[in-house]
Coordinates of C-alpha atoms in Angstrom, one line a residue:
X1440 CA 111.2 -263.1 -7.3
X1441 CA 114.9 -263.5 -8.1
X1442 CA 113.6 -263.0 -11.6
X1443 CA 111.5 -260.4 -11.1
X1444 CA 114.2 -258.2 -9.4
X1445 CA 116.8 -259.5 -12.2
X1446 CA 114.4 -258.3 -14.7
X1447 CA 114.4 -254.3 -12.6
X1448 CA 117.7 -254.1 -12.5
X1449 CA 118.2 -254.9 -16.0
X1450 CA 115.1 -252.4 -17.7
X1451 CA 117.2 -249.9 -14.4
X1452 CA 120.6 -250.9 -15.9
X1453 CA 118.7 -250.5 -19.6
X1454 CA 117.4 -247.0 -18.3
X1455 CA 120.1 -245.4 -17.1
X1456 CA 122.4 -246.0 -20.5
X1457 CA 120.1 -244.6 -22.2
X1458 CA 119.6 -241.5 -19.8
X1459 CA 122.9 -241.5 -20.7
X1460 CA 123.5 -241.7 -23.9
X1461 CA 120.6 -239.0 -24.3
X1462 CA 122.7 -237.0 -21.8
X1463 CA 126.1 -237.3 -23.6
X1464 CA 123.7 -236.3 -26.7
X1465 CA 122.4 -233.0 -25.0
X1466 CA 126.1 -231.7 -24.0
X1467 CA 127.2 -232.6 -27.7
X1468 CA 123.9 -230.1 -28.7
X1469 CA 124.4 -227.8 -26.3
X1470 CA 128.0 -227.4 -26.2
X1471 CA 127.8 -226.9 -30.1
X1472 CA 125.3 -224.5 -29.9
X1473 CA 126.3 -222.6 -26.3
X1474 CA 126.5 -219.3 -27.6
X1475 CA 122.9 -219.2 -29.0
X1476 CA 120.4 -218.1 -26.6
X1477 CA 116.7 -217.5 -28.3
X1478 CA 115.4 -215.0 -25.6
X1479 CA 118.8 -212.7 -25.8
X1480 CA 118.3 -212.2 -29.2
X1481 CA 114.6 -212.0 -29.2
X1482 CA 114.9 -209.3 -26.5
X1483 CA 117.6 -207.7 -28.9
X1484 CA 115.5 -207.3 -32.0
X1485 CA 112.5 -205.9 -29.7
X1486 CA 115.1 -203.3 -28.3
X1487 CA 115.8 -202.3 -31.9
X1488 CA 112.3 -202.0 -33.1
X1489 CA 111.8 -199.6 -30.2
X1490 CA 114.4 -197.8 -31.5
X1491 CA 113.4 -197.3 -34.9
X1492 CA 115.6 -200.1 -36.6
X1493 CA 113.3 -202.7 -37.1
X1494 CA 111.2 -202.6 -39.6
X1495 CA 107.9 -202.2 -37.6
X1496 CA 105.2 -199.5 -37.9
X1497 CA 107.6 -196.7 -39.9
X1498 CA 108.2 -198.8 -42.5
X1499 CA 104.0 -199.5 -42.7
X1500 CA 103.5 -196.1 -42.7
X1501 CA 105.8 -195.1 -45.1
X1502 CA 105.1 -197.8 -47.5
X1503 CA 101.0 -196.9 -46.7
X1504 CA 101.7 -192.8 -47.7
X1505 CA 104.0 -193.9 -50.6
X1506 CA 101.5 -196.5 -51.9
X1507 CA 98.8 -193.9 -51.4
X1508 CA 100.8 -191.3 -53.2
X1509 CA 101.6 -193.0 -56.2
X1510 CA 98.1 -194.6 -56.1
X1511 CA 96.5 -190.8 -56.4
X1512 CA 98.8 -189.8 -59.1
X1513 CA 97.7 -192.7 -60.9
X1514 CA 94.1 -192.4 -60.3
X1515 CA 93.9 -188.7 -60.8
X1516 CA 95.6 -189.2 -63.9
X1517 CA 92.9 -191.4 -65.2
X1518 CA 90.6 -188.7 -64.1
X1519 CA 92.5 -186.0 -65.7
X1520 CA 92.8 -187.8 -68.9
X1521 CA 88.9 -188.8 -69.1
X1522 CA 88.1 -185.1 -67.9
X1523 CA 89.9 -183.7 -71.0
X1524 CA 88.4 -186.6 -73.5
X1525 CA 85.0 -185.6 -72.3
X1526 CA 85.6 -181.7 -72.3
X1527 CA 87.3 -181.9 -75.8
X1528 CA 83.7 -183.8 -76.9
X1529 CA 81.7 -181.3 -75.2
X1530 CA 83.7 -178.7 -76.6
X1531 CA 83.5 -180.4 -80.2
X1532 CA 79.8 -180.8 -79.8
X1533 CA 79.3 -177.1 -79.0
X1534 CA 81.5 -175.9 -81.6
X1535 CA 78.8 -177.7 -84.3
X1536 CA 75.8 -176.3 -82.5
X1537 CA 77.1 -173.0 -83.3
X1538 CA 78.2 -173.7 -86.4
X1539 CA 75.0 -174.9 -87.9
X1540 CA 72.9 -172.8 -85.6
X1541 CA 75.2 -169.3 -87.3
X1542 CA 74.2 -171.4 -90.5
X1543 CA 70.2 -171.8 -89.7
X1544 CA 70.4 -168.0 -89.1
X1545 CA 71.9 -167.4 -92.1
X1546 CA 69.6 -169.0 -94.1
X1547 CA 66.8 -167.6 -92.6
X1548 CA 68.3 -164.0 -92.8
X1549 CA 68.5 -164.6 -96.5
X1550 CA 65.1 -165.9 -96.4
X1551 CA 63.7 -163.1 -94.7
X1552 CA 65.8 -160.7 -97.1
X1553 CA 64.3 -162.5 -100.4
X1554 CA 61.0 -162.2 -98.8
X1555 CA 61.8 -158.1 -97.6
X1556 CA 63.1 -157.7 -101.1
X1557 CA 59.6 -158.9 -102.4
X1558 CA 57.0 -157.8 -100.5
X1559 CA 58.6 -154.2 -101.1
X1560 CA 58.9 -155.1 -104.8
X1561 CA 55.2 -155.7 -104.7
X1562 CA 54.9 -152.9 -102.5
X1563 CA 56.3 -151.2 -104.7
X1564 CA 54.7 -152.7 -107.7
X1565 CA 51.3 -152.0 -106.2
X1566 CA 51.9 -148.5 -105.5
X1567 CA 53.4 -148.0 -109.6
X1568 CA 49.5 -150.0 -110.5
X1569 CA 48.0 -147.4 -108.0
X1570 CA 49.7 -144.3 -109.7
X1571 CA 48.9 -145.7 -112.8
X1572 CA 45.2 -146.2 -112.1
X1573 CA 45.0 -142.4 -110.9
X1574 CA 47.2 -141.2 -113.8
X1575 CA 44.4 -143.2 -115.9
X1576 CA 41.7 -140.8 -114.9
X1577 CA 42.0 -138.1 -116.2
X1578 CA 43.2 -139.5 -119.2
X1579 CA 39.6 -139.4 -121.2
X1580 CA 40.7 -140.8 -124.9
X1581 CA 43.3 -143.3 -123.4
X1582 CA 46.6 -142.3 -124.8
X1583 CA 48.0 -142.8 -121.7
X1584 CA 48.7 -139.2 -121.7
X1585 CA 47.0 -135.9 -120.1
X1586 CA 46.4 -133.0 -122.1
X1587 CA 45.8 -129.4 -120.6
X1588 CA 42.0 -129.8 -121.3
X1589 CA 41.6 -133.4 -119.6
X1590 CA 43.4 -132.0 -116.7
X1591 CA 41.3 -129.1 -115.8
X1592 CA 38.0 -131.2 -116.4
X1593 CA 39.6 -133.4 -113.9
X1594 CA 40.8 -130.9 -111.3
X1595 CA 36.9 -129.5 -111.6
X1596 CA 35.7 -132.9 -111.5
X1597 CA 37.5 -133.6 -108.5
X1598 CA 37.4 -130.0 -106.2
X1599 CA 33.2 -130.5 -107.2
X1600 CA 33.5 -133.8 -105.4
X1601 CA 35.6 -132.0 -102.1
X1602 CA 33.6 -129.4 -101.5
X1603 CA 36.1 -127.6 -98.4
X1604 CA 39.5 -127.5 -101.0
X1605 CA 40.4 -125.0 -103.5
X1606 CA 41.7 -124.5 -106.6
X1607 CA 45.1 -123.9 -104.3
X1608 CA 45.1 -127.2 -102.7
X1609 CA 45.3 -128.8 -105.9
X1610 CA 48.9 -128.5 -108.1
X1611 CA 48.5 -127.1 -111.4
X1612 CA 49.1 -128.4 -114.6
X1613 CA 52.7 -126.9 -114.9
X1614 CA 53.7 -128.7 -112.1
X1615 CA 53.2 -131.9 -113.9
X1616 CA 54.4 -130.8 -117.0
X1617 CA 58.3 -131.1 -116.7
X1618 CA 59.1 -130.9 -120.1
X1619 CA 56.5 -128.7 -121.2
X1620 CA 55.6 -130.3 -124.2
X1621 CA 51.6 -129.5 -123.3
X1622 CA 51.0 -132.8 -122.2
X1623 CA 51.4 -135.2 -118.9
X1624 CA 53.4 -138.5 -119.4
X1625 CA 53.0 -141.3 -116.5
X1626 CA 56.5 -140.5 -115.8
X1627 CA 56.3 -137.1 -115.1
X1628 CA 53.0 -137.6 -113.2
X1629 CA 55.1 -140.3 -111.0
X1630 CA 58.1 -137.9 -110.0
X1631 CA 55.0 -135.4 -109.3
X1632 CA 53.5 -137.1 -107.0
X1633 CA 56.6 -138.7 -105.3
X1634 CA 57.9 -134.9 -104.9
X1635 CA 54.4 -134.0 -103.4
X1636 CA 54.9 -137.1 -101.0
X1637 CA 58.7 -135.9 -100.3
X1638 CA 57.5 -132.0 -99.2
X1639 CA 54.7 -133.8 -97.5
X1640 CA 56.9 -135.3 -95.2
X1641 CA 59.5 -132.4 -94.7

């Protein structure tokens, strides 16, 4: 038991030197550091959050409206600039639709003119063929002229065949005879008729 009791006293005796030598150690710690005191500043910083020093939710909020900010004006440049490619295509497009739809028209226009020009040259081509033919009529011998005799035959030939005109319905043979050489040339004949058409219409 004498052992035993030896034995406490010395893991006691053991205890105690090093409660205090961990002792001595905590002063040495705590007397270096006795001016620094975790919750004082902790309660410091919170103090100066509150009062809008710290870098808390005003510094968020303007670094969220200035990322936002430049964000936009860098996405609505990319907007802008693929807005005015695709107008400026659109535009292009458009400007060669009209283009080669003014030149379509044009070339139809002239189309239409050379095909004007000769249906009225055939027009008028058929009408010469159809003066001709009647100037031909009364031409008996065929020397594509009308003497004073094949005139009258004709005139009597033809007011026979019309029963309701006259002698004053029908021009005379001086009207046709513009040069009054006794005889009716196609020519003469033509401007004739085309001055009977003209009074016609007056």
């Amino acid at each position: 038991m004498r052992l035993l009791i030896s034995s406490l006293a010395t893991a006691s005796l053991l205890l105690l030197v090093h409660a205090q030598e961990y002792a001595q150690d905590y002063n040495d710690y705590s007397n270096d550091y006795a001016q620094d005191n975790l919750y004082a500043d902790y309660a410091e910083k919170q103090a100066e959050k509150s009062n809008g020093g710290g870098s808390g939710i005003g510094k968020m909020v303007l670094g969220t409206a200035a990322g936002w900010f430049i964000g936009g004006k860098v996405h609505s440049g990319r907007v802008s600039k693929k807005l005015k490619k695709k107008h400026l295509k659109e535009q292009k497009n458009l400007y060669t639709q009209y283009y080669n739809d003014v030149y379509k028209l044009q070339e139809e226009n002239a189309q239409l003119l050379t095909a004007i020009e000769q249906m009225q040259a055939q027009s008028e081509q058929e009408a010469l063929l159809r003066d001709y033919e009647e100037f031909k009529q009364p031409d008996i011998d065929g020397d594509d002229r009308i003497s004073r005799a094949e005139f009258n035959m004709y005139v009597k030939n033809y007011l026979a065949n019309y029963p309701g005109l006259s002698d004053k319905d029908y021009p005379k043979f001086e009207d046709f005879d513009h040069d009054r050489d006794g005889y009716v040339s196609f020519t003469e004949y033509a401007q004739q008729m085309a001055l009977q058409v003209q009074q016609a219409e007056w």
